[in-house]
PDB file of C-alpha atoms and ligand atoms in Angstrom:
ATOM      1  CA  MET A   1     123.278 162.094  42.299  1.00 98.00           C
ATOM      2  CA  ARG A   2     122.897 159.081  40.419  1.00 98.00           C
ATOM      3  CA  VAL A   3     124.701 158.423  37.087  1.00 98.00           C
ATOM      4  CA  GLY A   4     125.796 155.428  34.745  1.00 98.00           C
ATOM      5  CA  TYR A   5     126.153 153.900  31.527  1.00 98.00           C
ATOM      6  CA  PHE A   6     125.130 151.207  29.366  1.00 98.00           C
ATOM      7  CA  GLN A   7     127.983 149.040  27.545  1.00 98.00           C
ATOM      8  CA  PHE A   8     126.366 146.371  25.060  1.00 98.00           C
ATOM      9  CA  ASP A   9     127.394 145.156  21.455  1.00 98.00           C
ATOM     10  CA  PRO A  10     125.429 147.157  18.717  1.00 98.00           C
ATOM     11  CA  VAL A  11     125.112 145.414  15.525  1.00 98.00           C
ATOM     12  CA  PHE A  12     125.514 147.580  12.847  1.00 98.00           C
ATOM     13  CA  GLY A  13     122.885 148.958  10.804  1.00 98.00           C
ATOM     14  CA  GLU A  14     120.186 147.346  12.906  1.00 98.00           C
ATOM     15  CA  VAL A  15     119.183 150.764  14.171  1.00 98.00           C
ATOM     16  CA  THR A  16     115.605 149.423  15.513  1.00 98.00           C
ATOM     17  CA  ARG A  17     117.165 146.473  17.079  1.00 98.00           C
ATOM     18  CA  ASN A  18     119.389 148.124  18.855  1.00 98.00           C
ATOM     19  CA  LEU A  19     117.060 151.036  20.187  1.00 98.00           C
ATOM     20  CA  ASP A  20     114.768 148.259  22.029  1.00 98.00           C
ATOM     21  CA  LEU A  21     117.654 146.099  23.224  1.00 98.00           C
ATOM     22  CA  VAL A  22     118.532 149.482  24.909  1.00 98.00           C
ATOM     23  CA  THR A  23     115.311 150.568  26.123  1.00 98.00           C
ATOM     24  CA  ASP A  24     114.483 147.108  27.061  1.00 98.00           C
ATOM     25  CA  ARG A  25     117.884 146.736  29.148  1.00 97.00           C
ATOM     26  CA  VAL A  26     117.631 150.374  30.854  1.00 96.00           C
ATOM     27  CA  SER A  27     114.199 150.315  31.684  1.00 95.00           C
ATOM     28  CA  GLU A  28     114.681 149.296  35.441  1.00 87.00           C
ATOM     29  CA  ALA A  29     117.500 151.951  35.949  1.00 94.00           C
ATOM     30  CA  GLN A  30     116.956 154.425  38.445  1.00 95.00           C
ATOM     31  CA  CYS A  31     118.975 157.192  37.810  1.00 97.00           C
ATOM     32  CA  ASP A  32     119.907 160.452  37.226  1.00 98.00           C
ATOM     33  CA  LEU A  33     122.186 160.522  34.511  1.00 98.00           C
ATOM     34  CA  LEU A  34     122.684 157.565  31.688  1.00 98.00           C
ATOM     35  CA  VAL A  35     125.955 157.315  29.135  1.00 98.00           C
ATOM     36  CA  LEU A  36     125.339 155.412  26.219  1.00 98.00           C
ATOM     37  CA  PRO A  37     128.342 154.437  23.320  1.00 99.00           C
ATOM     38  CA  GLU A  38     129.124 156.122  20.846  1.00 99.00           C
ATOM     39  CA  LEU A  39     127.121 155.081  17.586  1.00 98.00           C
ATOM     40  CA  PHE A  40     125.744 153.026  19.702  1.00 98.00           C
ATOM     41  CA  ALA A  41     122.151 152.719  17.704  1.00 98.00           C
ATOM     42  CA  SER A  42     123.843 152.850  14.067  1.00 98.00           C
ATOM     43  CA  GLY A  43     126.987 150.790  14.782  1.00 98.00           C
ATOM     44  CA  TYR A  44     130.788 151.729  14.107  1.00 98.00           C
ATOM     45  CA  GLN A  45     132.177 150.577  11.172  1.00 98.00           C
ATOM     46  CA  PHE A  46     130.879 152.546   8.418  1.00 98.00           C
ATOM     47  CA  VAL A  47     132.554 151.456   4.669  1.00 97.00           C
ATOM     48  CA  ALA A  48     130.808 153.991   2.395  1.00 96.00           C
ATOM     49  CA  GLU A  49     129.233 157.451   2.272  1.00 96.00           C
ATOM     50  CA  GLN A  50     125.958 155.886   1.060  1.00 97.00           C
ATOM     51  CA  GLU A  51     125.489 153.906   4.319  1.00 97.00           C
ATOM     52  CA  VAL A  52     126.587 157.435   6.354  1.00 98.00           C
ATOM     53  CA  GLU A  53     123.808 159.183   4.121  1.00 97.00           C
ATOM     54  CA  ALA A  54     121.354 156.041   4.853  1.00 98.00           C
ATOM     55  CA  LEU A  55     121.936 156.198   8.847  1.00 98.00           C
ATOM     56  CA  ALA A  56     122.761 159.585   9.741  1.00 98.00           C
ATOM     57  CA  GLU A  57     119.597 161.139  11.739  1.00 98.00           C
ATOM     58  CA  PRO A  58     118.248 164.882  12.181  1.00 98.00           C
ATOM     59  CA  ILE A  59     118.420 166.005  16.189  1.00 98.00           C
ATOM     60  CA  PRO A  60     115.391 166.245  17.257  1.00 98.00           C
ATOM     61  CA  ASP A  61     113.790 164.679  14.630  1.00 97.00           C
ATOM     62  CA  GLY A  62     115.170 161.372  14.221  1.00 98.00           C
ATOM     63  CA  PRO A  63     114.251 157.536  15.307  1.00 98.00           C
ATOM     64  CA  THR A  64     117.524 157.502  17.950  1.00 98.00           C
ATOM     65  CA  THR A  65     116.449 161.027  19.273  1.00 98.00           C
ATOM     66  CA  HIS A  66     112.758 160.625  19.746  1.00 98.00           C
ATOM     67  CA  ARG A  67     113.274 156.960  21.475  1.00 98.00           C
ATOM     68  CA  LEU A  68     115.919 158.738  23.635  1.00 98.00           C
ATOM     69  CA  LEU A  69     113.280 161.373  24.276  1.00 98.00           C
ATOM     70  CA  GLU A  70     110.898 158.725  25.766  1.00 98.00           C
ATOM     71  CA  ILE A  71     113.136 157.201  27.617  1.00 98.00           C
ATOM     72  CA  ALA A  72     114.120 160.337  29.381  1.00 98.00           C
ATOM     73  CA  ARG A  73     110.302 160.927  29.593  1.00 98.00           C
ATOM     74  CA  ARG A  74     109.212 158.022  31.223  1.00 97.00           C
ATOM     75  CA  GLN A  75     112.439 157.538  33.402  1.00 96.00           C
ATOM     76  CA  GLN A  76     112.537 161.366  34.603  1.00 97.00           C
ATOM     77  CA  CYS A  77     116.182 160.740  33.544  1.00 98.00           C
ATOM     78  CA  HIS A  78     119.006 162.693  31.263  1.00 98.00           C
ATOM     79  CA  LEU A  79     120.781 160.688  28.704  1.00 98.00           C
ATOM     80  CA  VAL A  80     123.570 161.568  27.310  1.00 99.00           C
ATOM     81  CA  ALA A  81     124.634 159.206  23.694  1.00 99.00           C
ATOM     82  CA  GLY A  82     126.226 158.946  20.126  1.00 99.00           C
ATOM     83  CA  LEU A  83     124.803 159.226  16.954  1.00 99.00           C
ATOM     84  CA  PRO A  84     125.179 159.947  13.012  1.00 99.00           C
ATOM     85  CA  GLU A  85     123.669 163.465  12.928  1.00 98.00           C
ATOM     86  CA  ARG A  86     122.224 164.429   9.615  1.00 98.00           C
ATOM     87  CA  HIS A  87     122.955 168.322   9.535  1.00 98.00           C
ATOM     88  CA  GLN A  88     122.711 170.950   6.626  1.00 98.00           C
ATOM     89  CA  GLY A  89     123.764 168.924   4.057  1.00 96.00           C
ATOM     90  CA  ARG A  90     126.689 167.231   6.261  1.00 98.00           C
ATOM     91  CA  CYS A  91     127.095 164.161   8.498  1.00 98.00           C
ATOM     92  CA  TYR A  92     128.714 164.433  12.304  1.00 98.00           C
ATOM     93  CA  ASN A  93     129.737 161.808  14.678  1.00 98.00           C
ATOM     94  CA  SER A  94     127.531 163.466  17.320  1.00 99.00           C
ATOM     95  CA  ALA A  95     125.976 162.995  21.194  1.00 99.00           C
ATOM     96  CA  VAL A  96     123.044 164.463  21.800  1.00 99.00           C
ATOM     97  CA  LEU A  97     122.123 165.118  25.758  1.00 99.00           C
ATOM     98  CA  VAL A  98     118.295 164.656  26.256  1.00 98.00           C
ATOM     99  CA  GLY A  99     116.226 165.471  29.601  1.00 98.00           C
ATOM    100  CA  PRO A 100     112.681 164.930  30.345  1.00 98.00           C
ATOM    101  CA  GLY A 101     112.290 168.843  28.737  1.00 98.00           C
ATOM    102  CA  GLY A 102     112.997 167.446  25.312  1.00 98.00           C
ATOM    103  CA  VAL A 103     116.588 167.798  23.731  1.00 98.00           C
ATOM    104  CA  VAL A 104     119.380 170.038  25.883  1.00 98.00           C
ATOM    105  CA  GLY A 105     122.032 170.015  23.375  1.00 98.00           C
ATOM    106  CA  VAL A 106     124.717 168.069  20.472  1.00 98.00           C
ATOM    107  CA  TYR A 107     127.893 167.904  20.814  1.00 99.00           C
ATOM    108  CA  ARG A 108     130.001 167.146  17.447  1.00 99.00           C
ATOM    109  CA  LYS A 109     132.801 165.154  17.436  1.00 99.00           C
ATOM    110  CA  ALA A 110     136.200 167.919  17.088  1.00 98.00           C
ATOM    111  CA  HIS A 111     138.628 164.947  16.811  1.00 98.00           C
ATOM    112  CA  LEU A 112     137.804 162.388  14.333  1.00 98.00           C
ATOM    113  CA  PHE A 113     139.717 159.110  14.642  1.00 98.00           C
ATOM    114  CA  PHE A 114     141.043 156.769  11.964  1.00 96.00           C
ATOM    115  CA  GLU A 115     138.494 156.254   8.965  1.00 97.00           C
ATOM    116  CA  GLU A 116     135.943 158.393  10.508  1.00 98.00           C
ATOM    117  CA  THR A 117     138.063 160.531   8.748  1.00 98.00           C
ATOM    118  CA  LEU A 118     136.536 159.636   5.583  1.00 97.00           C
ATOM    119  CA  PHE A 119     132.848 159.767   6.593  1.00 98.00           C
ATOM    120  CA  PHE A 120     132.173 162.285   8.691  1.00 98.00           C
ATOM    121  CA  ALA A 121     132.935 165.849   8.944  1.00 98.00           C
ATOM    122  CA  PRO A 122     134.885 167.245  11.783  1.00 98.00           C
ATOM    123  CA  GLY A 123     132.775 168.626  14.343  1.00 98.00           C
ATOM    124  CA  ASP A 124     131.321 172.694  14.412  1.00 98.00           C
ATOM    125  CA  THR A 125     130.193 172.823  18.471  1.00 98.00           C
ATOM    126  CA  GLY A 126     133.686 173.571  20.244  1.00 98.00           C
ATOM    127  CA  PHE A 127     133.320 171.550  23.921  1.00 98.00           C
ATOM    128  CA  LEU A 128     130.108 172.466  25.325  1.00 98.00           C
ATOM    129  CA  VAL A 129     129.018 172.080  29.085  1.00 98.00           C
ATOM    130  CA  TRP A 130     125.258 172.197  29.994  1.00 98.00           C
ATOM    131  CA  ASP A 131     123.530 172.484  33.592  1.00 98.00           C
ATOM    132  CA  ILE A 132     121.087 169.530  34.395  1.00 98.00           C
ATOM    133  CA  GLY A 133     120.277 170.551  37.587  1.00 97.00           C
ATOM    134  CA  PRO A 134     122.467 168.099  40.084  1.00 97.00           C
ATOM    135  CA  ALA A 135     125.540 168.891  38.150  1.00 98.00           C
ATOM    136  CA  LYS A 136     127.043 170.666  35.167  1.00 98.00           C
ATOM    137  CA  VAL A 137     127.929 167.828  32.484  1.00 99.00           C
ATOM    138  CA  GLY A 138     130.333 168.195  29.554  1.00 98.00           C
ATOM    139  CA  VAL A 139     130.652 165.875  26.729  1.00 99.00           C
ATOM    140  CA  MET A 140     133.653 164.100  24.571  1.00 99.00           C
ATOM    141  CA  ILE A 141     133.469 161.846  22.588  1.00 98.00           C
ATOM    142  CA  CYS A 142     136.061 158.622  22.169  1.00 98.00           C
ATOM    143  CA  PHE A 143     139.128 159.528  21.133  1.00 98.00           C
ATOM    144  CA  ASP A 144     138.887 163.088  22.135  1.00 98.00           C
ATOM    145  CA  TRP A 145     140.472 161.935  25.368  1.00 98.00           C
ATOM    146  CA  PHE A 146     143.921 161.776  23.447  1.00 98.00           C
ATOM    147  CA  TYR A 147     143.532 165.756  23.284  1.00 98.00           C
ATOM    148  CA  PRO A 148     143.995 166.885  26.892  1.00 98.00           C
ATOM    149  CA  GLU A 149     142.335 170.393  25.690  1.00 98.00           C
ATOM    150  CA  SER A 150     138.877 168.451  25.313  1.00 98.00           C
ATOM    151  CA  ALA A 151     138.613 167.871  29.057  1.00 98.00           C
ATOM    152  CA  ARG A 152     140.521 170.626  30.194  1.00 98.00           C
ATOM    153  CA  THR A 153     138.274 172.918  27.881  1.00 98.00           C
ATOM    154  CA  LEU A 154     135.282 171.543  29.617  1.00 98.00           C
ATOM    155  CA  ALA A 155     136.714 171.635  32.714  1.00 98.00           C
ATOM    156  CA  LEU A 156     137.417 175.646  32.164  1.00 98.00           C
ATOM    157  CA  LYS A 157     133.619 176.000  31.507  1.00 98.00           C
ATOM    158  CA  GLY A 158     132.260 174.740  34.398  1.00 98.00           C
ATOM    159  CA  ALA A 159     131.782 171.021  33.451  1.00 98.00           C
ATOM    160  CA  GLU A 160     131.802 168.711  36.823  1.00 98.00           C
ATOM    161  CA  ILE A 161     131.201 165.193  34.709  1.00 99.00           C
ATOM    162  CA  LEU A 162     132.148 164.133  31.626  1.00 99.00           C
ATOM    163  CA  CYS A 163     130.211 162.736  29.421  1.00 99.00           C
ATOM    164  CA  HIS A 164     132.280 160.261  27.313  1.00 99.00           C
ATOM    165  CA  PRO A 165     130.114 157.951  24.571  1.00 99.00           C
ATOM    166  CA  SER A 166     132.713 155.797  23.502  1.00 98.00           C
ATOM    167  CA  ASN A 167     133.706 153.351  21.137  1.00 98.00           C
ATOM    168  CA  LEU A 168     137.298 152.458  21.882  1.00 97.00           C
ATOM    169  CA  VAL A 169     139.817 150.319  20.148  1.00 96.00           C
ATOM    170  CA  LEU A 170     142.986 151.265  21.044  1.00 90.00           C
ATOM    171  CA  PRO A 171     144.159 150.290  24.784  1.00 91.00           C
ATOM    172  CA  HIS A 172     145.335 153.070  26.907  1.00 96.00           C
ATOM    173  CA  CYS A 173     141.736 155.219  27.178  1.00 97.00           C
ATOM    174  CA  PRO A 174     140.447 153.791  30.204  1.00 98.00           C
ATOM    175  CA  ASP A 175     143.764 154.822  32.720  1.00 98.00           C
ATOM    176  CA  ALA A 176     144.407 157.888  30.736  1.00 98.00           C
ATOM    177  CA  MET A 177     140.943 159.175  32.290  1.00 98.00           C
ATOM    178  CA  VAL A 178     142.286 158.811  35.642  1.00 98.00           C
ATOM    179  CA  THR A 179     144.551 161.400  34.655  1.00 98.00           C
ATOM    180  CA  ARG A 180     142.044 163.503  32.728  1.00 98.00           C
ATOM    181  CA  CYS A 181     139.892 163.470  35.821  1.00 98.00           C
ATOM    182  CA  LEU A 182     142.426 163.978  37.981  1.00 98.00           C
ATOM    183  CA  GLU A 183     144.513 167.021  36.185  1.00 98.00           C
ATOM    184  CA  ASN A 184     141.176 168.628  35.982  1.00 98.00           C
ATOM    185  CA  ARG A 185     138.933 167.658  39.480  1.00 98.00           C
ATOM    186  CA  LEU A 186     135.919 166.337  37.538  1.00 98.00           C
ATOM    187  CA  PHE A 187     134.127 162.712  37.226  1.00 99.00           C
ATOM    188  CA  SER A 188     133.779 161.150  34.212  1.00 99.00           C
ATOM    189  CA  VAL A 189     131.603 158.511  32.673  1.00 99.00           C
ATOM    190  CA  THR A 190     133.063 156.732  30.142  1.00 99.00           C
ATOM    191  CA  ALA A 191     130.288 154.399  27.824  1.00 98.00           C
ATOM    192  CA  ASN A 192     131.986 151.788  25.281  1.00 98.00           C
ATOM    193  CA  ARG A 193     131.001 149.277  23.353  1.00 98.00           C
ATOM    194  CA  ILE A 194     131.605 145.797  23.121  1.00 98.00           C
ATOM    195  CA  GLY A 195     132.211 143.054  20.266  1.00 98.00           C
ATOM    196  CA  SER A 196     134.173 143.562  16.937  1.00 98.00           C
ATOM    197  CA  GLU A 197     133.026 144.780  13.751  1.00 98.00           C
ATOM    198  CA  GLU A 198     134.757 143.855  10.327  1.00 98.00           C
ATOM    199  CA  ARG A 199     132.809 145.331   7.245  1.00 98.00           C
ATOM    200  CA  GLY A 200     133.401 145.763   3.905  1.00 96.00           C
ATOM    201  CA  GLY A 201     136.786 143.960   3.681  1.00 96.00           C
ATOM    202  CA  LYS A 202     138.516 146.706   5.874  1.00 96.00           C
ATOM    203  CA  GLU A 203     140.017 145.265   9.082  1.00 95.00           C
ATOM    204  CA  ARG A 204     138.480 143.963  12.239  1.00 98.00           C
ATOM    205  CA  LEU A 205     137.965 146.536  14.855  1.00 98.00           C
ATOM    206  CA  THR A 206     137.704 144.930  18.356  1.00 98.00           C
ATOM    207  CA  PHE A 207     136.394 147.364  21.188  1.00 98.00           C
ATOM    208  CA  ILE A 208     137.359 146.758  24.481  1.00 98.00           C
ATOM    209  CA  GLY A 209     134.369 147.492  26.782  1.00 98.00           C
ATOM    210  CA  SER A 210     136.483 148.582  30.048  1.00 98.00           C
ATOM    211  CA  SER A 211     133.437 151.565  30.423  1.00 98.00           C
ATOM    212  CA  GLU A 212     134.044 153.321  34.079  1.00 98.00           C
ATOM    213  CA  ILE A 213     132.960 156.054  36.408  1.00 99.00           C
ATOM    214  CA  VAL A 214     136.158 157.648  37.506  1.00 99.00           C
ATOM    215  CA  THR A 215     136.092 160.649  40.329  1.00 98.00           C
ATOM    216  CA  PRO A 216     137.900 164.082  40.642  1.00 98.00           C
ATOM    217  CA  LYS A 217     140.577 162.259  42.682  1.00 97.00           C
ATOM    218  CA  GLY A 218     141.477 159.802  40.129  1.00 98.00           C
ATOM    219  CA  ARG A 219     139.361 156.351  41.611  1.00 98.00           C
ATOM    220  CA  ILE A 220     137.819 154.420  39.574  1.00 98.00           C
ATOM    221  CA  LEU A 221     134.281 153.572  41.269  1.00 98.00           C
ATOM    222  CA  HIS A 222     133.598 150.884  38.658  1.00 98.00           C
ATOM    223  CA  ARG A 223     135.040 149.677  35.593  1.00 98.00           C
ATOM    224  CA  ALA A 224     133.365 147.035  33.501  1.00 98.00           C
ATOM    225  CA  ALA A 225     134.779 143.467  31.855  1.00 98.00           C
ATOM    226  CA  ARG A 226     135.939 143.806  28.256  1.00 98.00           C
ATOM    227  CA  ASP A 227     133.419 141.867  26.726  1.00 98.00           C
ATOM    228  CA  GLN A 228     130.178 141.597  28.682  1.00 98.00           C
ATOM    229  CA  GLU A 229     127.091 143.923  28.500  1.00 98.00           C
ATOM    230  CA  GLU A 230     126.977 145.744  31.695  1.00 98.00           C
ATOM    231  CA  LEU A 231     124.496 148.436  33.152  1.00 98.00           C
ATOM    232  CA  THR A 232     126.215 149.888  36.339  1.00 98.00           C
ATOM    233  CA  VAL A 233     124.652 153.070  38.217  1.00 98.00           C
ATOM    234  CA  LEU A 234     126.376 154.626  41.037  1.00 98.00           C
ATOM    235  CA  GLU A 235     125.653 157.439  43.781  1.00 98.00           C
ATOM    236  CA  ILE A 236     128.232 160.696  42.860  1.00 98.00           C
ATOM    237  CA  ASP A 237     128.018 163.753  44.658  1.00 98.00           C
ATOM    238  CA  PRO A 238     129.110 166.349  41.827  1.00 98.00           C
ATOM    239  CA  GLY A 239     129.843 168.732  44.425  1.00 97.00           C
ATOM    240  CA  GLU A 240     133.438 167.015  44.889  1.00 98.00           C
ATOM    241  CA  ALA A 241     133.987 168.715  41.408  1.00 98.00           C
ATOM    242  CA  ARG A 242     133.662 172.047  42.185  1.00 97.00           C
ATOM    243  CA  ASN A 243     136.601 172.120  44.621  1.00 95.00           C
ATOM    244  CA  LYS A 244     139.279 172.810  42.968  1.00 97.00           C
ATOM    245  CA  THR A 245     141.800 173.638  46.041  1.00 97.00           C
ATOM    246  CA  LEU A 246     144.591 171.240  45.536  1.00 96.00           C
ATOM    247  CA  THR A 247     146.901 172.797  48.774  1.00 97.00           C
ATOM    248  CA  ARG A 248     146.827 175.527  50.879  1.00 98.00           C
ATOM    249  CA  TYR A 249     148.849 176.958  48.187  1.00 98.00           C
ATOM    250  CA  ASN A 250     147.464 175.491  44.842  1.00 98.00           C
ATOM    251  CA  ASP A 251     144.320 176.105  43.016  1.00 97.00           C
ATOM    252  CA  LEU A 252     143.738 173.991  40.481  1.00 98.00           C
ATOM    253  CA  LEU A 253     142.388 176.460  37.559  1.00 97.00           C
ATOM    254  CA  ARG A 254     143.855 179.633  39.061  1.00 97.00           C
ATOM    255  CA  ASP A 255     147.032 178.549  38.913  1.00 98.00           C
ATOM    256  CA  ARG A 256     147.349 177.475  35.208  1.00 98.00           C
ATOM    257  CA  ARG A 257     149.953 179.776  33.235  1.00 98.00           C
ATOM    258  CA  PRO A 258     148.139 180.012  29.607  1.00 97.00           C
ATOM    259  CA  GLY A 259     150.406 183.043  28.960  1.00 97.00           C
ATOM    260  CA  LEU A 260     153.254 180.075  28.962  1.00 98.00           C
ATOM    261  CA  TYR A 261     151.387 177.650  27.030  1.00 95.00           C
ATOM    262  CA  GLU A 262     151.495 179.359  23.542  1.00 88.00           C
TER     263      GLU A 262
HETATM  264  C1  ACM B   1     137.134 156.222  18.600  1.00 53.40           C
HETATM  265  O1  ACM B   1     137.037 157.770  18.526  1.00 53.40           O
HETATM  266  N1  ACM B   1     136.489 155.945  18.420  1.00 53.40           N
HETATM  267  C2  ACM B   1     137.942 155.663  18.871  1.00 53.40           C
END
């Protein structure tokens, strides 16, 4: 299975420009699953509710999902990508999974970071896993990494690949995802952005790039630079995530002690 990410520098509010850039850059990618960053076409640093309302889109009937569907159909692949979603009068920091046959699912970010809490409603979908044929994929967004329950819940639901659209500003996530993969025996594809935003007199946010693909044994197959646009696609065997045997005596999920965790 060929999986990858596209790391780039979106321009805030320039949705068409960002969608055109992504469409152009990924047009040569031969992959089964491609992950794009959190809020990849809108930009990240919202400073007013009206901005979120103006840029949030319904799924599937918004320009971002339409474009993702075009790419998925043309390139016969699945994509996971972050966008501001408008749903029943609320705005969510969401990620959509699309494939050649249409929208497969939507995840709404559970753990909002910093000023996202001012502009987005906390996600209400829970952590979801979808079977896309070659693998079962689960979705978490950026700061969800800080809560190991996110990845563990996805592992318990059968995820083999964590798709992780991100706009990381804190330094520790790329290393932490090695542990998330090890402790759950699954792959991760973190798609982060690069560049910075400084809007509305707020503090400058500098995004750390370093998108990466990590194996169930915690090996970083590839980590991108902190500040370069980069499309990476690699071959993996999702079957490696199905074997949860750690030793002759230890099975990762079977040996959990949930009664002791409360
Ligand atoms: C983040 O959750 N965007 C850091």
